[in-house]
Each structure stands twice: as structure tokens, then as C-alpha cells.
């Protein structure tokens, strides 16, 4: 008997006719994944938060051009981790991938803290990236699976608020712990996820019923579905095959039917979004310092933009529930481009803080709404693959963002970095707008 990955119907409403216990249990999944992504955000942003101090450390030997390369090694590790996570999920399930990824990025942070030089530090950031790249798409898939279909965009937005709380935590550590104990102490703090989060994951996080169905564990999947108030349905499609060759064929299948047009546009939007997210997260403090702002104010801009990101996630998820994720993402990308262009101007400090905060509202949630568009572009059996490949290809933008920032800073043309970010915002807006206009696939 063939069983397709099937979850809660897209038109389901949250909590209708469900006992309180069944409404609470999916919330546990969201809270656990929220905690994991919080530390993900902390580890991604901590490099930018302490970079000014690292550049001033003669014993490390970090220069602006090298700093961009190291930032790219982090995101290159994330690309490898995101692509590997798919096969690892096929073999082991989503729960072990989340646990293993959390252990890996904690270990990478420890390597960075103990690194004697730039090369060892870069290796530590690559290891960190491997773990970060694996947990993000899997956590996103988990919470969207356990969430009511009508609230998928809102749930994705709530999950991603934790990324920005983590970014704010990294900035706070950069302003306080690094000031008192040096930049290495901040990376030692990256061991906390392994000590705190992993035991909670092993104790409370369930496996994905969708993955269990795909692996043929039908009875266990049904038990979990009953415990968490999910609805499973039988289908005629074969379960997704595992392995690199099968995954490549799955990617090719995304280019058939309406996906022929939607897939490359979706990938382009994801590329632009992650170029913005990781380029800004890595280089904003240094760019603002080069523009003439003080060292404390420059790092504080990272705190402000992540605070805006939290507000943006909640706004975007709510608005997208009514107007559609693709439309919201396109508008958000456009507003991000406007904010980036405004940052090329030398304005009074309070005005600049406002611009950075407002830009944060749009920048980060524009990318998350790209992911929330996926269920409307593909049939149910392809949603997981569509999301996985969009995040994987988008990681190429995450690699390019820090490298571009490093090249621009090394040549003393800091304002051009914001122009590049604005161009990425305009391109992302066009791509996701056109993808959203693609006729949706009907599952019948």
C-alpha cells in the first residue's frame, strides 16, 4: 500500500472541536523549535556583533577582506548543512537532525572560542554553519506540519521571531560580555544550546508524522497524529524515495507543470532574501562604524534591526493570512530596498536608528514570507521538496552576502554595500511577485 506524506488539511481552522490538551501539544513543538532557532540566530549574528573587536585584535590577524571570507565560510557550511539535512531526514527523521544540528553548531562555537588564528576560527565557523543550515529548514518544516494549515504563515512568522531574539542576545553579549571579557567569551557562550536545549529536545520533541508515513511506520504516525490533533489522509502517490539520485529527480519534478515558471522565480527570491539577511547581519556594525558612527552605536544598530525583525515577523504573518504571503513578501522586499538606500545618507543618529528599526521590520520577514508562499505554488506531495530546495538554493545568496560586504569594505566603498542590498531587495520583490502570479496547483 502506498502512502503519501499527508498532514492537516490546508483549510483547517485552529483548535476547532479539539480538546485543550490537543491544542497545547503542537504548541510544545513550536516552543522547542523556537528555542533552537533562537540559538541559531545568536550564532549567526554573534560574528557581526564582535567583528569590530576581532578586527582590533592583533593576535588573531583578521582583516576586512578576510573577515568577509570567514563570513562566507559560515554560510557555505549552512548551504552544505541545508542540502545534507534532506537526506539525513530521510534516513533518521527530523528529530535526530534537529538534535544533531544543535550539538554541531554548539561545537563549532567552542572551536571558534579556542581558535589560535584566523584559519582555525574559519573552520569553527564552517562547523557552526553545518549545524545551523541543518536545523533551520527542518524546524520550519516541523512547525508548519504541526500548525493549522490556515495559520501556516503566522506560525512561520512566530517561529522566526526567535531568530531575531537570538540576534538581540548576540548583540547584548557583544556590548557587555565582549567588553568585559573579550570576544572569545561570547563564543564560549555558544556552548549553552548543547547543555540546555538538547536535553529538552530529547525529552519532549516528537518525530514528524509525515516522515514516519514516508518511512512506512503507519501505526506510529497515526498514534502521533492522534496525540497532537493532526489529520492524516491516505493517497495514491508513492512515498518519497531517499538518496541523492531520488532527491535530484524530486528537484527536477519541481520544474513540471506550474512549477516550470514558479520554481526559478521562487529560488531567485530566496537567493535575494538570504543575501540581504546574512549580508546585513554580518556587516551592519562595521558598515555603520565606517560611516562615522561610534563603536557602541554601530553594534547597537544590530540590536535595533533585530528588534524590528521581531515586530516584522508578527505583522507579516498576520497580514499574509489575509492578503497572501507572496504579495506581502513583494511589498516587504520593496520597503527593504528603500530602507537600504536611505542608509547611504549620513543622517542624525536618532533618525538613523529609526530607519534601521523600520528596515528590520521588512527585511527579515520578506524572506520568511518567501517560504510561506511554497504551499500555494506546489501540490501537497511537493511542498516539502519545494521548501527544502528553496532554502538550499537560497543559501548561495547567504554565501554571497558576507563576501560582497567584505569586498566592498576592503575597497573603502561602504556606501555601495547598501546600494547592493537595495538592488537585491528590488530583484527579490519582482521575483516573488511573478511567482505569486503563477496559477496555483489544485490538489482537488
CSV table of C-alpha atoms in Angstrom, one decimal:
chain,number,residue,atom,x,y,z
A,1,UNK,CA,0.0,0.0,0.0
A,2,UNK,CA,1.4,3.4,-0.9
A,3,UNK,CA,1.1,6.3,1.5
A,4,UNK,CA,2.0,10.0,0.7
A,5,UNK,CA,3.1,12.4,3.3
A,6,UNK,CA,-0.2,14.0,4.4
A,7,UNK,CA,-0.9,16.4,7.2
A,8,UNK,CA,-3.6,18.7,8.4
A,9,UNK,CA,-5.8,20.0,5.6
A,10,UNK,CA,-5.0,23.5,4.4
A,11,UNK,CA,-8.4,24.8,5.1
A,12,UNK,CA,-8.5,23.5,8.7
A,13,UNK,CA,-9.1,26.0,11.5
A,14,UNK,CA,-7.1,26.2,14.6
A,15,UNK,CA,-8.5,24.4,17.6
A,16,UNK,CA,-12.0,23.7,16.2
A,17,UNK,CA,-13.6,20.9,18.2
A,18,UNK,CA,-10.2,19.9,19.7
A,19,UNK,CA,-9.7,19.2,23.4
A,20,UNK,CA,-7.3,21.7,25.2
A,21,UNK,CA,-4.6,19.0,25.5
A,22,UNK,CA,-4.5,18.6,21.7
A,23,UNK,CA,-4.3,22.4,21.3
A,24,UNK,CA,-1.4,22.6,23.7
A,25,UNK,CA,0.8,19.8,22.3
A,26,UNK,CA,1.5,21.4,19.0
A,27,UNK,CA,2.5,24.5,20.9
A,28,UNK,CA,5.2,22.4,22.6
A,29,UNK,CA,6.7,21.7,19.2
A,30,UNK,CA,6.6,25.4,18.3
A,31,UNK,CA,8.3,26.4,21.6
A,32,UNK,CA,11.1,23.8,21.3
A,33,UNK,CA,11.8,24.8,17.7
A,34,UNK,CA,11.6,28.4,18.8
A,35,UNK,CA,14.3,27.8,21.3
A,36,UNK,CA,16.6,26.1,18.7
A,37,UNK,CA,16.2,28.9,16.2
A,38,UNK,CA,16.9,31.4,19.0
A,39,UNK,CA,20.3,29.9,19.4
A,40,UNK,CA,20.6,29.7,15.6
A,41,UNK,CA,20.0,33.5,15.4
A,42,UNK,CA,22.5,34.1,18.2
A,43,UNK,CA,25.3,32.1,16.4
A,44,UNK,CA,24.6,33.8,13.1
A,45,UNK,CA,24.6,37.3,14.5
A,46,UNK,CA,27.4,37.0,17.0
A,47,UNK,CA,30.1,37.3,14.4
A,48,UNK,CA,28.9,40.6,13.2
A,49,UNK,CA,28.4,41.8,16.8
A,50,UNK,CA,32.0,41.1,17.8
A,51,UNK,CA,33.7,41.7,14.5
A,52,UNK,CA,34.9,45.3,15.4
A,53,UNK,CA,36.7,43.8,18.4
A,54,UNK,CA,38.1,40.9,16.4
A,55,UNK,CA,39.5,43.3,13.8
A,56,UNK,CA,41.2,45.2,16.6
A,57,UNK,CA,42.8,42.0,18.0
A,58,UNK,CA,46.4,41.8,16.5
A,59,UNK,CA,46.8,38.3,17.8
A,60,UNK,CA,44.1,37.0,15.6
A,61,UNK,CA,45.2,38.7,12.4
A,62,UNK,CA,41.7,39.3,11.0
A,63,UNK,CA,41.5,41.9,8.2
A,64,UNK,CA,38.3,43.3,6.5
A,65,UNK,CA,38.7,41.2,3.3
A,66,UNK,CA,39.5,38.1,5.3
A,67,UNK,CA,36.5,38.8,7.6
A,68,UNK,CA,34.2,38.6,4.6
A,69,UNK,CA,35.7,35.3,3.6
A,70,UNK,CA,35.2,33.9,7.0
A,71,UNK,CA,31.6,35.1,7.0
A,72,UNK,CA,31.1,33.2,3.7
A,73,UNK,CA,32.6,30.1,5.2
A,74,UNK,CA,29.9,30.2,7.8
A,75,UNK,CA,27.1,30.4,5.2
A,76,UNK,CA,28.9,27.9,2.9
A,77,UNK,CA,28.6,25.5,5.8
A,78,UNK,CA,25.0,26.4,6.2
A,79,UNK,CA,24.5,25.6,2.5
A,80,UNK,CA,26.1,22.2,2.9
A,81,UNK,CA,24.1,21.6,6.1
A,82,UNK,CA,20.8,22.6,4.5
A,83,UNK,CA,21.4,20.3,1.5
A,84,UNK,CA,22.5,17.4,3.7
A,85,UNK,CA,19.6,17.8,6.0
A,86,UNK,CA,17.2,16.4,3.4
A,87,UNK,CA,19.0,13.0,3.1
A,88,UNK,CA,19.6,12.8,6.8
A,89,UNK,CA,15.9,13.4,7.4
A,90,UNK,CA,15.1,10.5,5.0
A,91,UNK,CA,17.5,8.2,6.9
A,92,UNK,CA,17.0,9.2,10.5
A,93,UNK,CA,14.0,11.5,10.8
A,94,UNK,CA,13.5,15.2,11.6
A,95,UNK,CA,14.0,14.9,15.4
A,96,UNK,CA,17.6,13.5,15.2
A,97,UNK,CA,18.5,16.1,12.6
A,98,UNK,CA,17.4,18.9,14.9
A,99,UNK,CA,19.2,17.4,17.9
A,100,UNK,CA,22.4,16.7,15.9
A,101,UNK,CA,22.4,20.1,14.3
A,102,UNK,CA,22.1,21.8,17.7
A,103,UNK,CA,25.1,19.8,19.0
A,104,UNK,CA,27.1,20.6,15.9
A,105,UNK,CA,26.7,24.4,16.0
A,106,UNK,CA,27.4,24.4,19.7
A,107,UNK,CA,30.7,22.5,19.0
A,108,UNK,CA,31.5,25.0,16.2
A,109,UNK,CA,31.2,27.9,18.6
A,110,UNK,CA,33.5,26.2,21.1
A,111,UNK,CA,36.1,25.8,18.3
A,112,UNK,CA,35.8,29.5,17.5
A,113,UNK,CA,36.4,30.4,21.1
A,114,UNK,CA,39.5,28.3,21.3
A,115,UNK,CA,40.9,29.2,17.8
A,116,UNK,CA,44.5,30.3,17.8
A,117,UNK,CA,44.3,32.1,14.5
A,118,UNK,CA,42.0,33.0,11.5
A,119,UNK,CA,42.2,29.6,9.8
A,120,UNK,CA,41.1,27.7,12.9
A,121,UNK,CA,38.4,30.3,13.5
A,122,UNK,CA,37.2,29.9,9.9
A,123,UNK,CA,37.0,26.1,10.4
A,124,UNK,CA,34.9,26.7,13.6
A,125,UNK,CA,32.5,28.9,11.7
A,126,UNK,CA,32.2,26.3,9.0
A,127,UNK,CA,31.3,23.7,11.5
A,128,UNK,CA,28.8,26.1,13.1
A,129,UNK,CA,27.3,26.7,9.7
A,130,UNK,CA,26.8,23.0,9.1
A,131,UNK,CA,24.7,22.7,12.2
A,132,UNK,CA,22.8,26.0,11.6
A,133,UNK,CA,22.0,25.1,8.0
A,134,UNK,CA,20.5,21.8,9.0
A,135,UNK,CA,18.2,22.9,11.8
A,136,UNK,CA,16.6,25.9,10.3
A,137,UNK,CA,14.7,24.3,7.4
A,138,UNK,CA,13.8,21.2,9.5
A,139,UNK,CA,12.5,23.3,12.3
A,140,UNK,CA,10.4,25.3,9.8
A,141,UNK,CA,9.0,22.2,8.3
A,142,UNK,CA,8.2,20.8,11.8
A,143,UNK,CA,6.2,23.8,13.0
A,144,UNK,CA,4.3,24.2,9.7
A,145,UNK,CA,3.4,20.5,9.8
A,146,UNK,CA,2.1,20.7,13.4
A,147,UNK,CA,0.3,24.1,12.8
A,148,UNK,CA,-3.2,24.5,11.5
A,149,UNK,CA,-3.0,25.0,7.7
A,150,UNK,CA,-4.8,28.3,7.8
A,151,UNK,CA,-2.2,29.7,10.1
A,152,UNK,CA,1.0,28.3,8.4
A,153,UNK,CA,2.3,31.8,7.5
A,154,UNK,CA,1.6,33.2,11.0
A,155,UNK,CA,3.3,30.2,12.6
A,156,UNK,CA,6.3,30.6,10.4
A,157,UNK,CA,6.5,34.2,11.4
A,158,UNK,CA,6.2,33.4,15.2
A,159,UNK,CA,9.0,30.8,14.8
A,160,UNK,CA,11.3,33.3,13.1
A,161,UNK,CA,10.8,35.9,15.9
A,162,UNK,CA,13.2,33.7,17.8
A,163,UNK,CA,15.9,34.2,15.2
A,164,UNK,CA,15.8,37.9,16.0
A,165,UNK,CA,15.6,37.4,19.7
A,166,UNK,CA,18.8,35.4,19.2
A,167,UNK,CA,20.3,38.3,17.2
A,168,UNK,CA,19.5,40.7,20.0
A,169,UNK,CA,21.0,38.3,22.5
A,170,UNK,CA,24.2,38.2,20.4
A,171,UNK,CA,24.3,42.0,20.3
A,172,UNK,CA,23.8,42.2,24.0
A,173,UNK,CA,26.7,39.8,24.5
A,174,UNK,CA,28.8,41.8,22.2
A,175,UNK,CA,28.1,45.0,24.1
A,176,UNK,CA,28.6,43.5,27.6
A,177,UNK,CA,30.4,40.2,27.8
A,178,UNK,CA,32.8,41.0,25.0
A,179,UNK,CA,33.5,44.4,26.5
A,180,UNK,CA,34.4,42.9,29.9
A,181,UNK,CA,35.9,39.5,28.9
A,182,UNK,CA,36.9,39.8,25.2
A,183,UNK,CA,35.3,38.4,22.1
A,184,UNK,CA,36.2,34.8,22.8
A,185,UNK,CA,33.9,34.7,25.8
A,186,UNK,CA,31.0,35.4,23.6
A,187,UNK,CA,31.7,32.3,21.5
A,188,UNK,CA,32.2,30.2,24.7
A,189,UNK,CA,28.6,31.2,25.5
A,190,UNK,CA,27.6,29.3,22.3
A,191,UNK,CA,28.0,26.0,24.2
A,192,UNK,CA,24.8,26.7,26.1
A,193,UNK,CA,22.5,25.2,23.5
A,194,UNK,CA,24.1,21.8,23.8
A,195,UNK,CA,23.8,21.9,27.6
A,196,UNK,CA,20.2,23.3,27.8
A,197,UNK,CA,18.3,22.7,24.6
A,198,UNK,CA,19.4,19.2,23.6
A,199,UNK,CA,18.0,17.5,26.8
A,200,UNK,CA,14.7,19.3,26.3
A,201,UNK,CA,14.6,18.1,22.7
A,202,UNK,CA,15.3,14.5,23.6
A,203,UNK,CA,12.6,14.6,26.3
A,204,UNK,CA,9.8,16.5,24.6
A,205,UNK,CA,10.1,16.8,20.8
A,206,UNK,CA,8.2,14.2,18.8
A,207,UNK,CA,9.1,12.8,15.4
A,208,UNK,CA,7.3,14.1,12.3
A,209,UNK,CA,4.3,12.0,11.5
A,210,UNK,CA,4.9,12.9,7.8
A,211,UNK,CA,8.3,11.4,7.9
A,212,UNK,CA,7.0,8.3,9.7
A,213,UNK,CA,4.4,7.8,7.0
A,214,UNK,CA,7.1,8.2,4.3
A,215,UNK,CA,9.2,5.6,6.1
A,216,UNK,CA,6.3,3.2,6.3
A,217,UNK,CA,5.7,3.4,10.1
A,218,UNK,CA,2.0,3.9,9.6
A,219,UNK,CA,0.8,2.9,13.1
A,220,UNK,CA,3.3,5.1,14.9
A,221,UNK,CA,2.4,8.0,12.6
A,222,UNK,CA,-1.3,7.5,13.4
A,223,UNK,CA,-0.7,7.4,17.1
A,224,UNK,CA,1.3,10.7,17.0
A,225,UNK,CA,-1.3,12.3,14.8
A,226,UNK,CA,-4.0,11.4,17.3
A,227,UNK,CA,-1.9,12.7,20.2
A,228,UNK,CA,-1.2,16.0,18.5
A,229,UNK,CA,-4.6,16.5,16.9
A,230,UNK,CA,-3.3,16.1,13.3
A,231,UNK,CA,-5.3,14.7,10.5
A,232,UNK,CA,-3.7,12.1,8.2
A,233,UNK,CA,-5.1,11.0,4.9
A,234,UNK,CA,-4.4,8.2,2.5
A,235,UNK,CA,-3.2,9.0,-1.0
A,236,UNK,CA,-2.3,7.1,-4.1
A,237,UNK,CA,1.2,8.6,-4.6
A,238,UNK,CA,4.2,6.6,-3.6
A,239,UNK,CA,6.2,7.6,-0.6
A,240,UNK,CA,9.2,9.8,-1.4
A,241,UNK,CA,12.3,7.9,-2.1
A,242,UNK,CA,15.5,8.6,-0.2
A,243,UNK,CA,19.0,9.1,-1.6
A,244,UNK,CA,20.9,11.7,-3.6
A,245,UNK,CA,19.6,10.4,-7.0
A,246,UNK,CA,16.0,10.4,-5.8
A,247,UNK,CA,16.4,13.9,-4.4
A,248,UNK,CA,17.7,15.1,-7.8
A,249,UNK,CA,14.7,13.7,-9.5
A,250,UNK,CA,12.5,15.4,-6.9
A,251,UNK,CA,14.1,18.7,-7.8
A,252,UNK,CA,13.5,18.2,-11.5
A,253,UNK,CA,9.9,17.4,-10.8
A,254,UNK,CA,9.5,20.9,-9.3
A,255,UNK,CA,10.0,22.3,-12.8
A,256,UNK,CA,7.0,20.5,-14.3
A,257,UNK,CA,3.5,22.0,-14.7
A,258,UNK,CA,3.1,25.4,-13.0
A,259,UNK,CA,6.5,24.8,-11.3
A,260,UNK,CA,8.2,25.4,-14.6
A,261,UNK,CA,7.7,29.1,-14.0
A,262,UNK,CA,7.3,29.3,-10.3
A,263,UNK,CA,10.4,27.3,-9.2
A,264,UNK,CA,13.2,29.5,-10.7
A,265,UNK,CA,11.4,32.7,-9.5
A,266,UNK,CA,11.0,31.2,-6.0
A,267,UNK,CA,14.7,30.3,-5.9
A,268,UNK,CA,15.7,33.8,-7.1
A,269,UNK,CA,13.6,35.4,-4.4
A,270,UNK,CA,15.1,33.1,-1.7
A,271,UNK,CA,18.6,33.9,-3.0
A,272,UNK,CA,18.0,37.7,-2.8
A,273,UNK,CA,16.4,37.3,0.6
A,274,UNK,CA,19.2,35.4,2.2
A,275,UNK,CA,21.8,37.6,0.6
A,276,UNK,CA,20.1,40.5,2.4
A,277,UNK,CA,19.7,38.6,5.7
A,278,UNK,CA,23.3,37.4,6.0
A,279,UNK,CA,25.0,40.3,4.4
A,280,UNK,CA,23.3,42.8,6.7
A,281,UNK,CA,23.7,40.6,9.8
A,282,UNK,CA,27.4,40.2,9.2
A,283,UNK,CA,28.4,43.7,8.1
A,284,UNK,CA,25.9,46.2,9.5
A,285,UNK,CA,28.0,47.2,12.6
A,286,UNK,CA,31.2,47.6,10.6
A,287,UNK,CA,29.4,49.5,7.8
A,288,UNK,CA,27.9,51.9,10.3
A,289,UNK,CA,31.2,52.4,12.0
A,290,UNK,CA,32.9,53.2,8.7
A,291,UNK,CA,30.1,55.7,8.0
A,292,UNK,CA,31.2,57.7,11.1
A,293,UNK,CA,29.1,56.3,13.9
A,294,UNK,CA,30.7,55.3,17.2
A,295,UNK,CA,31.7,51.7,18.1
A,296,UNK,CA,28.9,51.3,20.6
A,297,UNK,CA,26.2,52.8,18.4
A,298,UNK,CA,27.5,50.7,15.4
A,299,UNK,CA,26.9,47.4,17.3
A,300,UNK,CA,23.7,48.7,18.8
A,301,UNK,CA,22.3,49.0,15.2
A,302,UNK,CA,22.3,45.2,15.1
A,303,UNK,CA,20.2,45.1,18.2
A,304,UNK,CA,17.8,47.7,16.7
A,305,UNK,CA,17.4,45.9,13.4
A,306,UNK,CA,16.7,42.6,15.1
A,307,UNK,CA,14.1,44.3,17.3
A,308,UNK,CA,12.4,45.5,14.1
A,309,UNK,CA,12.7,42.0,12.8
A,310,UNK,CA,10.6,40.6,15.7
A,311,UNK,CA,7.8,43.1,15.1
A,312,UNK,CA,8.0,42.4,11.3
A,313,UNK,CA,7.5,38.7,11.7
A,314,UNK,CA,4.3,39.2,13.7
A,315,UNK,CA,3.0,41.8,11.3
A,316,UNK,CA,3.9,39.8,8.2
A,317,UNK,CA,2.4,36.6,9.4
A,318,UNK,CA,-0.9,38.3,10.4
A,319,UNK,CA,-1.1,40.3,7.1
A,320,UNK,CA,-0.2,37.3,5.0
A,321,UNK,CA,-3.0,35.3,6.4
A,322,UNK,CA,-5.4,37.8,4.8
A,323,UNK,CA,-3.6,39.0,1.7
A,324,UNK,CA,-1.3,36.2,0.8
A,325,UNK,CA,2.3,35.5,1.5
A,326,UNK,CA,3.6,36.3,-2.0
A,327,UNK,CA,2.0,39.8,-2.1
A,328,UNK,CA,3.3,40.6,1.4
A,329,UNK,CA,6.8,39.4,0.6
A,330,UNK,CA,7.0,41.5,-2.6
A,331,UNK,CA,5.9,44.7,-0.7
A,332,UNK,CA,8.3,43.9,2.1
A,333,UNK,CA,11.3,43.5,-0.3
A,334,UNK,CA,10.5,46.9,-1.9
A,335,UNK,CA,10.4,48.6,1.5
A,336,UNK,CA,13.7,46.9,2.4
A,337,UNK,CA,15.2,48.4,-0.7
A,338,UNK,CA,14.0,51.9,0.3
A,339,UNK,CA,15.5,51.5,3.7
A,340,UNK,CA,18.8,50.4,2.4
A,341,UNK,CA,19.0,53.4,0.1
A,342,UNK,CA,18.2,55.7,3.0
A,343,UNK,CA,21.2,54.3,4.9
A,344,UNK,CA,23.6,55.6,2.3
A,345,UNK,CA,22.8,59.1,3.7
A,346,UNK,CA,24.7,60.5,6.7
A,347,UNK,CA,21.7,61.4,9.0
A,348,UNK,CA,21.5,62.3,12.7
A,349,UNK,CA,21.8,59.3,15.0
A,350,UNK,CA,18.2,59.2,16.2
A,351,UNK,CA,16.9,59.3,12.7
A,352,UNK,CA,19.3,56.5,11.6
A,353,UNK,CA,18.1,54.3,14.5
A,354,UNK,CA,14.5,54.7,13.3
A,355,UNK,CA,15.4,53.9,9.7
A,356,UNK,CA,17.4,50.8,10.8
A,357,UNK,CA,14.5,49.6,13.0
A,358,UNK,CA,11.9,50.1,10.3
A,359,UNK,CA,14.1,48.4,7.7
A,360,UNK,CA,14.4,45.4,10.1
A,361,UNK,CA,10.6,45.1,10.1
A,362,UNK,CA,10.6,44.5,6.4
A,363,UNK,CA,14.0,42.8,5.7
A,364,UNK,CA,13.8,39.6,7.6
A,365,UNK,CA,10.1,38.8,7.2
A,366,UNK,CA,10.3,39.3,3.4
A,367,UNK,CA,12.5,36.1,3.3
A,368,UNK,CA,10.2,34.1,5.6
A,369,UNK,CA,7.2,35.0,3.5
A,370,UNK,CA,9.0,33.6,0.5
A,371,UNK,CA,9.0,30.2,2.4
A,372,UNK,CA,5.3,30.7,3.4
A,373,UNK,CA,4.5,31.1,-0.4
A,374,UNK,CA,5.6,27.5,-1.1
A,375,UNK,CA,2.3,25.7,-0.1
A,376,UNK,CA,0.4,27.8,-2.7
A,377,UNK,CA,2.8,27.0,-5.5
A,378,UNK,CA,3.1,23.2,-5.4
A,379,UNK,CA,0.8,20.2,-4.8
A,380,UNK,CA,0.9,18.8,-1.2
A,381,UNK,CA,3.3,16.0,-2.2
A,382,UNK,CA,5.9,18.5,-3.4
A,383,UNK,CA,5.6,21.1,-0.6
A,384,UNK,CA,8.4,19.6,1.5
A,385,UNK,CA,10.8,19.3,-1.5
A,386,UNK,CA,9.8,22.8,-2.7
A,387,UNK,CA,10.7,24.3,0.7
A,388,UNK,CA,13.9,22.3,1.0
A,389,UNK,CA,15.2,23.3,-2.4
A,390,UNK,CA,14.2,27.0,-1.9
A,391,UNK,CA,16.1,27.2,1.3
A,392,UNK,CA,19.1,25.2,-0.1
A,393,UNK,CA,19.5,27.4,-3.2
A,394,UNK,CA,18.8,30.5,-1.2
A,395,UNK,CA,21.9,29.6,0.9
A,396,UNK,CA,24.0,30.6,-2.2
A,397,UNK,CA,22.8,34.1,-1.5
A,398,UNK,CA,23.8,33.7,2.1
A,399,UNK,CA,27.3,32.8,1.0
A,400,UNK,CA,27.5,35.8,-1.4
A,401,UNK,CA,26.1,38.4,1.0
A,402,UNK,CA,29.1,38.4,3.5
A,403,UNK,CA,31.6,38.0,0.7
A,404,UNK,CA,30.2,41.1,-1.1
A,405,UNK,CA,30.2,43.1,2.1
A,406,UNK,CA,33.8,42.2,2.8
A,407,UNK,CA,34.9,43.1,-0.8
A,408,UNK,CA,33.2,46.5,-0.6
A,409,UNK,CA,34.6,47.3,2.8
A,410,UNK,CA,38.1,46.2,1.8
A,411,UNK,CA,37.9,48.7,-1.1
A,412,UNK,CA,36.7,51.6,1.1
A,413,UNK,CA,33.3,51.9,-0.7
A,414,UNK,CA,31.0,51.1,2.2
A,415,UNK,CA,28.0,53.0,0.8
A,416,UNK,CA,27.9,50.7,-2.2
A,417,UNK,CA,27.1,47.9,0.1
A,418,UNK,CA,23.7,49.5,0.8
A,419,UNK,CA,23.2,50.0,-2.9
A,420,UNK,CA,23.9,46.3,-3.5
A,421,UNK,CA,21.4,45.4,-0.7
A,422,UNK,CA,18.8,47.7,-2.3
A,423,UNK,CA,19.3,46.0,-5.7
A,424,UNK,CA,18.8,42.6,-4.0
A,425,UNK,CA,15.5,43.9,-2.5
A,426,UNK,CA,14.2,45.1,-5.8
A,427,UNK,CA,15.1,41.9,-7.6
A,428,UNK,CA,13.5,39.8,-4.8
A,429,UNK,CA,10.3,41.8,-5.0
A,430,UNK,CA,10.0,41.2,-8.7
A,431,UNK,CA,10.8,37.5,-8.4
A,432,UNK,CA,8.3,36.7,-5.7
A,433,UNK,CA,5.6,38.9,-7.2
A,434,UNK,CA,5.8,37.0,-10.5
A,435,UNK,CA,6.0,33.6,-8.7
A,436,UNK,CA,2.8,34.5,-6.8
A,437,UNK,CA,1.0,35.3,-10.0
A,438,UNK,CA,1.7,31.7,-11.2
A,439,UNK,CA,-1.6,29.7,-11.2
A,440,UNK,CA,-1.7,27.6,-8.1
A,441,UNK,CA,-1.8,23.8,-8.3
A,442,UNK,CA,-5.1,22.3,-7.0
A,443,UNK,CA,-4.9,19.1,-5.0
A,444,UNK,CA,-8.5,18.6,-5.6
